[in-house]
Amino acid sequence: MADAARNDVARNDIAWNDSARDEGALPLPAAIAAALEEDIVFGRLHTRERLIEEELAERFRATRHTVRQALAELERMRLIERIPHRGALVKAYNPAEVRQLYALREMLETQAAALIPLPLEEAALAPLRGLQQKHAAAVAAGDARAVFRADLAFHRALFAHCGNLFLAETIEELGQRAQVIRYANLRSRSSMEWARDQHAAMLGALERGERGALVALCAAHFAPAREAYLSQHPALLG
Amino acid sequence: MADAARNDVARNDIAWNDSARDEGALPLPAAIAAALEEDIVFGRLHTRERLIEEELAERFRATRHTVRQALAELERMRLIERIPHRGALVKAYNPAEVRQLYALREMLETQAAALIPLPLEEAALAPLRGLQQKHAAAVAAGDARAVFRADLAFHRALFAHCGNLFLAETIEELGQRAQVIRYANLRSRSSMEWARDQHAAMLGALERGERGALVALCAAHFAPAREAYLSQHPALLG
DNA sequence: GTCAACGGCATTGTCGACAATCTCATTGAC
DNA sequence: GTCAATGAGATTGTCGACAATGCCGTTGAC
């Protein structure tokens, strides 16, 4: 019965966030998946926590089938793990895995940064500036959700210019997988401001055609998240 | 009605291959997905061809639900594309995409080859030799399916030694996506023999600790498949 | 003769109900 | 007291039926 009590607390926690509806025109499973993704990113759902289909169906006022599809989507993104007849768990990474994941991201983003044509033409630069401003505004407003979305959009738009669709996709996928790890950083205002300033510096490098600076910025961009995660999780278990 | 006739031909084609059963203990959706994967790889299902749930259900003697799961799996592997209310198509790549996909594979496999500890210890080398022998035996027997499976296994085992789980996974996923493109090569005996000899050369480089040779072999390993595909597909459309 | 509206048919998507499986507390033997 | 077997309840998996949608040939107006 202690278990039931724990589950109730968790359910109340996440019940605050009824954000499936505000996704607008998204198909329902995608909207549910997005809401759960946020729950994971912002730590409302913890590592190893169980996701129970019927509870989610009630919360989102959807059928269990719909929830099931959303869970399949989250599994595809590798944010959760599904074990046959046992349900879905928020995925956990041990420190070695975290290091490997970030090492790969660094490698790919470095290569992608090296492929972006420099200096970037104005027509491509303008949308990036727009996204940068959105991100900065979200940081100023202290709106963590908006920061999260704007950050994703900025990086997607940036690496879209690397000239390799598959590289850009892979970078984005690995970024999604790292979200489970990243959430600690979204809460701190200073780290959000640091990211904002890095984006500004990237834009500068893109404008002025400074290849070395761009590559260095991309490579170093997520070091803080990795370090924060590793420092919080003792070596024995992730 | 011309359409119906075309579909019948295709259906007879693939009806030869009732290989879902011989996957042994795999869960049924996975077995169906594997059978369809082979159909795609071996060109029994052509690019842009439609996959109709009910036909597949009949062929595999499964319910449409099960087929649906298999299609979801193939979509996850990006071998097919699903359009809402319109069904599933075997994915097509245009020449630019083919080039990008292979460029990324080359980049990743080069990096992975650079990370494998050299010379590779005997305990790790022995299983690789075993897989190489299986591959060579399949080539000798002219068993294209066995060649396909053995080739996958060899590369998976090779890159598992790069020390980065995510890099190895990503390489494998991109290899799966390239399967749509690769099939032309599986038919020719000479290309199978070429792959076999390349594997042998890789093993030699692993044993003797020849980093440069290993990297070069990995980078060049799939150039023939790319070239074969590009030469067959005029620039306008893939 | 052209073209837009209609409607039948093929196909995919969703639902509620039931079956299969796992978990965990209880029971009973030693 | 420990431990394995049992069984009830919780949870996931699968099914058949029906709803929704898109495709495409037909109809009819101009």
PDB file of C-alpha atoms in Angstrom, chain A:
ATOM      1  CA  MET A   1       0.000   0.000   0.000  1.00  0.00           C
ATOM      2  CA  ALA A   2       3.006   2.242   0.375  1.00  0.00           C
ATOM      3  CA  ASP A   3       3.366   1.815  -3.352  1.00  0.00           C
ATOM      4  CA  ALA A   4      -0.119   3.037  -4.031  1.00  0.00           C
ATOM      5  CA  ALA A   5       0.567   6.137  -1.958  1.00  0.00           C
ATOM      6  CA  ARG A   6       3.743   6.871  -3.890  1.00  0.00           C
ATOM      7  CA  ASN A   7       1.897   6.522  -7.158  1.00  0.00           C
ATOM      8  CA  ASP A   8      -0.765   8.948  -6.021  1.00  0.00           C
ATOM      9  CA  VAL A   9       1.807  11.590  -5.248  1.00  0.00           C
ATOM     10  CA  ALA A  10       3.374  11.197  -8.655  1.00  0.00           C
ATOM     11  CA  ARG A  11       0.018  11.364 -10.336  1.00  0.00           C
ATOM     12  CA  ASN A  12      -0.885  14.582  -8.578  1.00  0.00           C
ATOM     13  CA  ASP A  13       2.440  16.027  -9.579  1.00  0.00           C
ATOM     14  CA  ILE A  14       1.894  15.504 -13.235  1.00  0.00           C
ATOM     15  CA  ALA A  15      -1.779  16.270 -13.165  1.00  0.00           C
ATOM     16  CA  TRP A  16      -0.817  19.950 -13.011  1.00  0.00           C
ATOM     17  CA  ASN A  17       0.389  19.735 -16.517  1.00  0.00           C
ATOM     18  CA  ASP A  18      -2.572  19.216 -18.774  1.00  0.00           C
ATOM     19  CA  SER A  19      -0.633  20.287 -21.807  1.00  0.00           C
ATOM     20  CA  ALA A  20      -1.867  17.722 -24.295  1.00  0.00           C
ATOM     21  CA  ARG A  21      -4.610  20.039 -25.455  1.00  0.00           C
ATOM     22  CA  ASP A  22      -2.495  23.094 -26.158  1.00  0.00           C
ATOM     23  CA  GLU A  23      -0.541  21.302 -28.838  1.00  0.00           C
ATOM     24  CA  GLY A  24      -3.217  22.488 -31.217  1.00  0.00           C
ATOM     25  CA  ALA A  25      -3.649  20.463 -34.377  1.00  0.00           C
ATOM     26  CA  LEU A  26      -1.320  17.588 -33.520  1.00  0.00           C
ATOM     27  CA  PRO A  27      -2.865  14.156 -33.768  1.00  0.00           C
ATOM     28  CA  LEU A  28      -3.838  13.013 -30.330  1.00  0.00           C
ATOM     29  CA  PRO A  29      -1.167  10.351 -29.803  1.00  0.00           C
ATOM     30  CA  ALA A  30       1.520  12.811 -30.811  1.00  0.00           C
ATOM     31  CA  ALA A  31       0.120  15.380 -28.428  1.00  0.00           C
ATOM     32  CA  ILE A  32       0.169  12.908 -25.564  1.00  0.00           C
ATOM     33  CA  ALA A  33       3.694  11.851 -26.455  1.00  0.00           C
ATOM     34  CA  ALA A  34       4.780  15.494 -26.472  1.00  0.00           C
ATOM     35  CA  ALA A  35       3.200  16.106 -23.082  1.00  0.00           C
ATOM     36  CA  LEU A  36       4.909  13.068 -21.623  1.00  0.00           C
ATOM     37  CA  GLU A  37       8.150  14.111 -23.245  1.00  0.00           C
ATOM     38  CA  GLU A  38       7.927  17.376 -21.371  1.00  0.00           C
ATOM     39  CA  ASP A  39       7.132  15.559 -18.173  1.00  0.00           C
ATOM     40  CA  ILE A  40      10.309  13.587 -18.626  1.00  0.00           C
ATOM     41  CA  VAL A  41      12.459  16.532 -19.647  1.00  0.00           C
ATOM     42  CA  PHE A  42      11.318  18.627 -16.730  1.00  0.00           C
ATOM     43  CA  GLY A  43      11.706  15.851 -14.242  1.00  0.00           C
ATOM     44  CA  ARG A  44       8.045  15.478 -13.417  1.00  0.00           C
ATOM     45  CA  LEU A  45       8.546  11.882 -14.418  1.00  0.00           C
ATOM     46  CA  HIS A  46      11.668  10.411 -12.937  1.00  0.00           C
ATOM     47  CA  THR A  47      14.101   7.913 -14.276  1.00  0.00           C
ATOM     48  CA  ARG A  48      12.831   4.353 -13.804  1.00  0.00           C
ATOM     49  CA  GLU A  49       9.315   5.584 -13.118  1.00  0.00           C
ATOM     50  CA  ARG A  50       6.549   3.416 -14.458  1.00  0.00           C
ATOM     51  CA  LEU A  51       4.023   4.683 -16.952  1.00  0.00           C
ATOM     52  CA  ILE A  52       0.688   2.944 -16.546  1.00  0.00           C
ATOM     53  CA  GLU A  53      -1.570   2.979 -19.557  1.00  0.00           C
ATOM     54  CA  GLU A  54      -4.864   3.299 -17.771  1.00  0.00           C
ATOM     55  CA  GLU A  55      -3.715   6.172 -15.577  1.00  0.00           C
ATOM     56  CA  LEU A  56      -2.497   8.048 -18.608  1.00  0.00           C
ATOM     57  CA  ALA A  57      -5.715   7.318 -20.462  1.00  0.00           C
ATOM     58  CA  GLU A  58      -7.657   8.896 -17.628  1.00  0.00           C
ATOM     59  CA  ARG A  59      -5.350  11.877 -17.364  1.00  0.00           C
ATOM     60  CA  PHE A  60      -5.515  12.701 -21.050  1.00  0.00           C
ATOM     61  CA  ARG A  61      -9.124  11.615 -21.432  1.00  0.00           C
ATOM     62  CA  ALA A  62      -8.167   9.297 -24.236  1.00  0.00           C
ATOM     63  CA  THR A  63      -8.611   5.609 -24.818  1.00  0.00           C
ATOM     64  CA  ARG A  64      -5.933   3.210 -23.795  1.00  0.00           C
ATOM     65  CA  HIS A  65      -5.249   2.540 -27.460  1.00  0.00           C
ATOM     66  CA  THR A  66      -4.296   6.129 -27.990  1.00  0.00           C
ATOM     67  CA  VAL A  67      -2.026   6.137 -24.975  1.00  0.00           C
ATOM     68  CA  ARG A  68      -0.457   2.968 -26.284  1.00  0.00           C
ATOM     69  CA  GLN A  69       0.422   4.693 -29.532  1.00  0.00           C
ATOM     70  CA  ALA A  70       1.939   7.569 -27.639  1.00  0.00           C
ATOM     71  CA  LEU A  71       4.058   5.141 -25.652  1.00  0.00           C
ATOM     72  CA  ALA A  72       5.196   3.483 -28.862  1.00  0.00           C
ATOM     73  CA  GLU A  73       6.259   6.897 -30.076  1.00  0.00           C
ATOM     74  CA  LEU A  74       8.214   7.568 -26.900  1.00  0.00           C
ATOM     75  CA  GLU A  75       9.835   4.184 -27.220  1.00  0.00           C
ATOM     76  CA  ARG A  76      10.859   5.066 -30.745  1.00  0.00           C
ATOM     77  CA  MET A  77      12.473   8.222 -29.370  1.00  0.00           C
ATOM     78  CA  ARG A  78      14.095   6.017 -26.733  1.00  0.00           C
ATOM     79  CA  LEU A  79      12.846   8.104 -23.897  1.00  0.00           C
ATOM     80  CA  ILE A  80      11.148   5.081 -22.388  1.00  0.00           C
ATOM     81  CA  GLU A  81      11.700   1.368 -22.394  1.00  0.00           C
ATOM     82  CA  ARG A  82       8.872  -1.115 -22.757  1.00  0.00           C
ATOM     83  CA  ILE A  83       9.107  -4.581 -21.328  1.00  0.00           C
ATOM     84  CA  PRO A  84       6.552  -7.104 -22.583  1.00  0.00           C
ATOM     85  CA  HIS A  85       3.664  -7.565 -20.158  1.00  0.00           C
ATOM     86  CA  ARG A  86       5.397  -5.287 -17.688  1.00  0.00           C
ATOM     87  CA  GLY A  87       4.892  -1.854 -19.048  1.00  0.00           C
ATOM     88  CA  ALA A  88       6.893   1.242 -19.775  1.00  0.00           C
ATOM     89  CA  LEU A  89       9.698   2.789 -17.734  1.00  0.00           C
ATOM     90  CA  VAL A  90      11.442   6.097 -18.160  1.00  0.00           C
ATOM     91  CA  LYS A  91      14.836   5.156 -19.502  1.00  0.00           C
ATOM     92  CA  ALA A  92      17.908   5.396 -17.324  1.00  0.00           C
ATOM     93  CA  TYR A  93      21.500   5.914 -18.365  1.00  0.00           C
ATOM     94  CA  ASN A  94      24.516   5.010 -16.330  1.00  0.00           C
ATOM     95  CA  PRO A  95      27.515   7.354 -16.297  1.00  0.00           C
ATOM     96  CA  ALA A  96      29.423   5.395 -18.927  1.00  0.00           C
ATOM     97  CA  GLU A  97      26.461   5.638 -21.265  1.00  0.00           C
ATOM     98  CA  VAL A  98      26.104   9.340 -20.611  1.00  0.00           C
ATOM     99  CA  ARG A  99      29.734   9.883 -21.518  1.00  0.00           C
ATOM    100  CA  GLN A 100      29.370   7.841 -24.691  1.00  0.00           C
ATOM    101  CA  LEU A 101      26.194   9.592 -25.733  1.00  0.00           C
ATOM    102  CA  TYR A 102      27.755  13.001 -25.297  1.00  0.00           C
ATOM    103  CA  ALA A 103      30.942  11.912 -27.008  1.00  0.00           C
ATOM    104  CA  LEU A 104      28.941  10.918 -30.059  1.00  0.00           C
ATOM    105  CA  ARG A 105      26.928  14.122 -30.018  1.00  0.00           C
ATOM    106  CA  GLU A 106      30.113  16.112 -29.829  1.00  0.00           C
ATOM    107  CA  MET A 107      31.587  14.213 -32.725  1.00  0.00           C
ATOM    108  CA  LEU A 108      28.533  14.663 -34.923  1.00  0.00           C
ATOM    109  CA  GLU A 109      27.962  18.305 -34.116  1.00  0.00           C
ATOM    110  CA  THR A 110      31.611  19.072 -34.709  1.00  0.00           C
ATOM    111  CA  GLN A 111      31.463  17.448 -38.112  1.00  0.00           C
ATOM    112  CA  ALA A 112      28.191  19.140 -38.946  1.00  0.00           C
ATOM    113  CA  ALA A 113      29.550  22.522 -37.930  1.00  0.00           C
ATOM    114  CA  ALA A 114      32.473  21.909 -40.236  1.00  0.00           C
ATOM    115  CA  LEU A 115      30.074  21.316 -43.130  1.00  0.00           C
ATOM    116  CA  ILE A 116      27.959  24.453 -42.815  1.00  0.00           C
ATOM    117  CA  PRO A 117      28.828  26.832 -45.663  1.00  0.00           C
ATOM    118  CA  LEU A 118      30.467  29.943 -44.248  1.00  0.00           C
ATOM    119  CA  PRO A 119      29.722  32.733 -44.079  1.00  0.00           C
ATOM    120  CA  LEU A 120      26.091  31.746 -44.039  1.00  0.00           C
ATOM    121  CA  GLU A 121      23.967  33.657 -46.517  1.00  0.00           C
ATOM    122  CA  GLU A 122      21.651  36.280 -45.159  1.00  0.00           C
ATOM    123  CA  ALA A 123      18.501  34.436 -46.238  1.00  0.00           C
ATOM    124  CA  ALA A 124      19.481  31.552 -43.975  1.00  0.00           C
ATOM    125  CA  LEU A 125      20.738  33.761 -41.196  1.00  0.00           C
ATOM    126  CA  ALA A 126      17.538  35.712 -40.682  1.00  0.00           C
ATOM    127  CA  PRO A 127      15.375  32.782 -39.485  1.00  0.00           C
ATOM    128  CA  LEU A 128      18.145  31.749 -37.129  1.00  0.00           C
ATOM    129  CA  ARG A 129      18.197  35.218 -35.631  1.00  0.00           C
ATOM    130  CA  GLY A 130      14.447  35.012 -35.183  1.00  0.00           C
ATOM    131  CA  LEU A 131      14.738  31.724 -33.297  1.00  0.00           C
ATOM    132  CA  GLN A 132      17.569  33.114 -31.237  1.00  0.00           C
ATOM    133  CA  GLN A 133      15.366  36.031 -30.228  1.00  0.00           C
ATOM    134  CA  LYS A 134      12.537  33.710 -29.278  1.00  0.00           C
ATOM    135  CA  HIS A 135      14.929  31.731 -27.142  1.00  0.00           C
ATOM    136  CA  ALA A 136      16.286  34.878 -25.502  1.00  0.00           C
ATOM    137  CA  ALA A 137      12.763  36.110 -24.822  1.00  0.00           C
ATOM    138  CA  ALA A 138      11.846  32.803 -23.217  1.00  0.00           C
ATOM    139  CA  VAL A 139      14.947  32.971 -21.036  1.00  0.00           C
ATOM    140  CA  ALA A 140      14.084  36.535 -20.029  1.00  0.00           C
ATOM    141  CA  ALA A 141      10.550  35.474 -19.168  1.00  0.00           C
ATOM    142  CA  GLY A 142      11.818  32.507 -17.199  1.00  0.00           C
ATOM    143  CA  ASP A 143       9.499  30.229 -19.188  1.00  0.00           C
ATOM    144  CA  ALA A 144      11.325  26.918 -19.057  1.00  0.00           C
ATOM    145  CA  ARG A 145       8.968  25.187 -21.485  1.00  0.00           C
ATOM    146  CA  ALA A 146       9.396  27.887 -24.079  1.00  0.00           C
ATOM    147  CA  VAL A 147      13.157  27.803 -23.561  1.00  0.00           C
ATOM    148  CA  PHE A 148      13.123  24.086 -24.160  1.00  0.00           C
ATOM    149  CA  ARG A 149      11.145  24.341 -27.402  1.00  0.00           C
ATOM    150  CA  ALA A 150      13.114  27.325 -28.677  1.00  0.00           C
ATOM    151  CA  ASP A 151      16.414  25.661 -27.964  1.00  0.00           C
ATOM    152  CA  LEU A 152      15.398  22.610 -29.965  1.00  0.00           C
ATOM    153  CA  ALA A 153      14.190  24.768 -32.835  1.00  0.00           C
ATOM    154  CA  PHE A 154      17.400  26.758 -32.927  1.00  0.00           C
ATOM    155  CA  HIS A 155      19.610  23.729 -33.093  1.00  0.00           C
ATOM    156  CA  ARG A 156      17.432  22.034 -35.676  1.00  0.00           C
ATOM    157  CA  ALA A 157      17.546  25.104 -37.894  1.00  0.00           C
ATOM    158  CA  LEU A 158      21.276  25.484 -37.399  1.00  0.00           C
ATOM    159  CA  PHE A 159      22.221  21.971 -38.375  1.00  0.00           C
ATOM    160  CA  ALA A 160      19.761  21.876 -41.231  1.00  0.00           C
ATOM    161  CA  HIS A 161      22.409  23.890 -43.060  1.00  0.00           C
ATOM    162  CA  CYS A 162      25.042  21.186 -42.831  1.00  0.00           C
ATOM    163  CA  GLY A 163      23.926  19.869 -46.206  1.00  0.00           C
ATOM    164  CA  ASN A 164      23.330  16.342 -44.992  1.00  0.00           C
ATOM    165  CA  LEU A 165      19.751  15.492 -44.110  1.00  0.00           C
ATOM    166  CA  PHE A 166      20.704  12.310 -42.330  1.00  0.00           C
ATOM    167  CA  LEU A 167      23.387  13.932 -40.253  1.00  0.00           C
ATOM    168  CA  ALA A 168      20.932  16.601 -39.160  1.00  0.00           C
ATOM    169  CA  GLU A 169      18.327  13.962 -38.301  1.00  0.00           C
ATOM    170  CA  THR A 170      20.789  11.893 -36.348  1.00  0.00           C
ATOM    171  CA  ILE A 171      21.930  14.913 -34.375  1.00  0.00           C
ATOM    172  CA  GLU A 172      18.352  15.701 -33.504  1.00  0.00           C
ATOM    173  CA  GLU A 173      17.590  12.157 -32.441  1.00  0.00           C
ATOM    174  CA  LEU A 174      20.576  12.005 -30.164  1.00  0.00           C
ATOM    175  CA  GLY A 175      19.550  15.344 -28.732  1.00  0.00           C
ATOM    176  CA  GLN A 176      16.152  13.885 -27.919  1.00  0.00           C
ATOM    177  CA  ARG A 177      17.720  10.923 -26.240  1.00  0.00           C
ATOM    178  CA  ALA A 178      19.850  13.213 -24.133  1.00  0.00           C
ATOM    179  CA  GLN A 179      16.821  15.053 -22.864  1.00  0.00           C
ATOM    180  CA  VAL A 180      16.383  12.640 -20.007  1.00  0.00           C
ATOM    181  CA  ILE A 181      19.791  13.796 -18.877  1.00  0.00           C
ATOM    182  CA  ARG A 182      19.500  17.453 -19.599  1.00  0.00           C
ATOM    183  CA  TYR A 183      16.620  18.494 -17.460  1.00  0.00           C
ATOM    184  CA  ALA A 184      18.654  19.531 -14.455  1.00  0.00           C
ATOM    185  CA  ASN A 185      20.063  22.345 -16.512  1.00  0.00           C
ATOM    186  CA  LEU A 186      16.784  23.729 -17.676  1.00  0.00           C
ATOM    187  CA  ARG A 187      15.898  24.766 -14.195  1.00  0.00           C
ATOM    188  CA  SER A 188      18.868  27.006 -13.566  1.00  0.00           C
ATOM    189  CA  ARG A 189      18.556  30.495 -14.898  1.00  0.00           C
ATOM    190  CA  SER A 190      22.288  30.873 -15.293  1.00  0.00           C
ATOM    191  CA  SER A 191      22.578  27.845 -17.545  1.00  0.00           C
ATOM    192  CA  MET A 192      19.713  29.087 -19.692  1.00  0.00           C
ATOM    193  CA  GLU A 193      21.470  32.417 -20.026  1.00  0.00           C
ATOM    194  CA  TRP A 194      24.707  30.662 -20.865  1.00  0.00           C
ATOM    195  CA  ALA A 195      22.971  28.751 -23.667  1.00  0.00           C
ATOM    196  CA  ARG A 196      21.449  31.979 -24.949  1.00  0.00           C
ATOM    197  CA  ASP A 197      24.845  33.643 -25.095  1.00  0.00           C
ATOM    198  CA  GLN A 198      26.317  30.633 -26.861  1.00  0.00           C
ATOM    199  CA  HIS A 199      23.618  30.848 -29.492  1.00  0.00           C
ATOM    200  CA  ALA A 200      24.455  34.498 -30.013  1.00  0.00           C
ATOM    201  CA  ALA A 201      28.114  33.619 -30.399  1.00  0.00           C
ATOM    202  CA  MET A 202      27.251  30.945 -32.951  1.00  0.00           C
ATOM    203  CA  LEU A 203      25.289  33.460 -34.961  1.00  0.00           C
ATOM    204  CA  GLY A 204      28.268  35.773 -34.898  1.00  0.00           C
ATOM    205  CA  ALA A 205      30.546  33.030 -36.148  1.00  0.00           C
ATOM    206  CA  LEU A 206      28.063  32.180 -38.900  1.00  0.00           C
ATOM    207  CA  GLU A 207      27.892  35.791 -40.038  1.00  0.00           C
ATOM    208  CA  ARG A 208      31.606  36.401 -40.013  1.00  0.00           C
ATOM    209  CA  GLY A 209      32.529  33.011 -41.413  1.00  0.00           C
ATOM    210  CA  GLU A 210      34.617  31.995 -38.426  1.00  0.00           C
ATOM    211  CA  ARG A 211      34.815  28.262 -38.872  1.00  0.00           C
ATOM    212  CA  GLY A 212      37.031  27.491 -35.907  1.00  0.00           C
ATOM    213  CA  ALA A 213      34.884  29.431 -33.493  1.00  0.00           C
ATOM    214  CA  LEU A 214      31.704  27.781 -34.750  1.00  0.00           C
ATOM    215  CA  VAL A 215      33.084  24.291 -34.414  1.00  0.00           C
ATOM    216  CA  ALA A 216      34.396  24.998 -30.937  1.00  0.00           C
ATOM    217  CA  LEU A 217      31.060  26.427 -29.834  1.00  0.00           C
ATOM    218  CA  CYS A 218      29.128  23.419 -31.118  1.00  0.00           C
ATOM    219  CA  ALA A 219      31.529  20.996 -29.513  1.00  0.00           C
ATOM    220  CA  ALA A 220      31.397  22.677 -26.137  1.00  0.00           C
ATOM    221  CA  HIS A 221      27.722  23.506 -26.108  1.00  0.00           C
ATOM    222  CA  PHE A 222      26.466  20.677 -23.986  1.00  0.00           C
ATOM    223  CA  ALA A 223      29.428  19.989 -21.771  1.00  0.00           C
ATOM    224  CA  PRO A 224      27.703  21.629 -18.778  1.00  0.00           C
ATOM    225  CA  ALA A 225      24.698  19.330 -19.005  1.00  0.00           C
ATOM    226  CA  ARG A 226      26.917  16.286 -19.117  1.00  0.00           C
ATOM    227  CA  GLU A 227      29.002  17.448 -16.186  1.00  0.00           C
ATOM    228  CA  ALA A 228      25.974  18.360 -14.131  1.00  0.00           C
ATOM    229  CA  TYR A 229      24.470  14.922 -14.680  1.00  0.00           C
ATOM    230  CA  LEU A 230      27.661  13.060 -13.959  1.00  0.00           C
ATOM    231  CA  SER A 231      28.372  15.001 -10.812  1.00  0.00           C
ATOM    232  CA  GLN A 232      24.925  14.190  -9.473  1.00  0.00           C
ATOM    233  CA  HIS A 233      25.062  10.493 -10.195  1.00  0.00           C
ATOM    234  CA  PRO A 234      27.657   8.463  -8.315  1.00  0.00           C
ATOM    235  CA  ALA A 235      29.557   5.981 -10.417  1.00  0.00           C
ATOM    236  CA  LEU A 236      27.781   2.888  -9.210  1.00  0.00           C
ATOM    237  CA  LEU A 237      24.422   3.507 -10.824  1.00  0.00           C
ATOM    238  CA  GLY A 238      22.827   5.914 -13.254  1.00  0.00           C
TER     239      GLY A 238
END
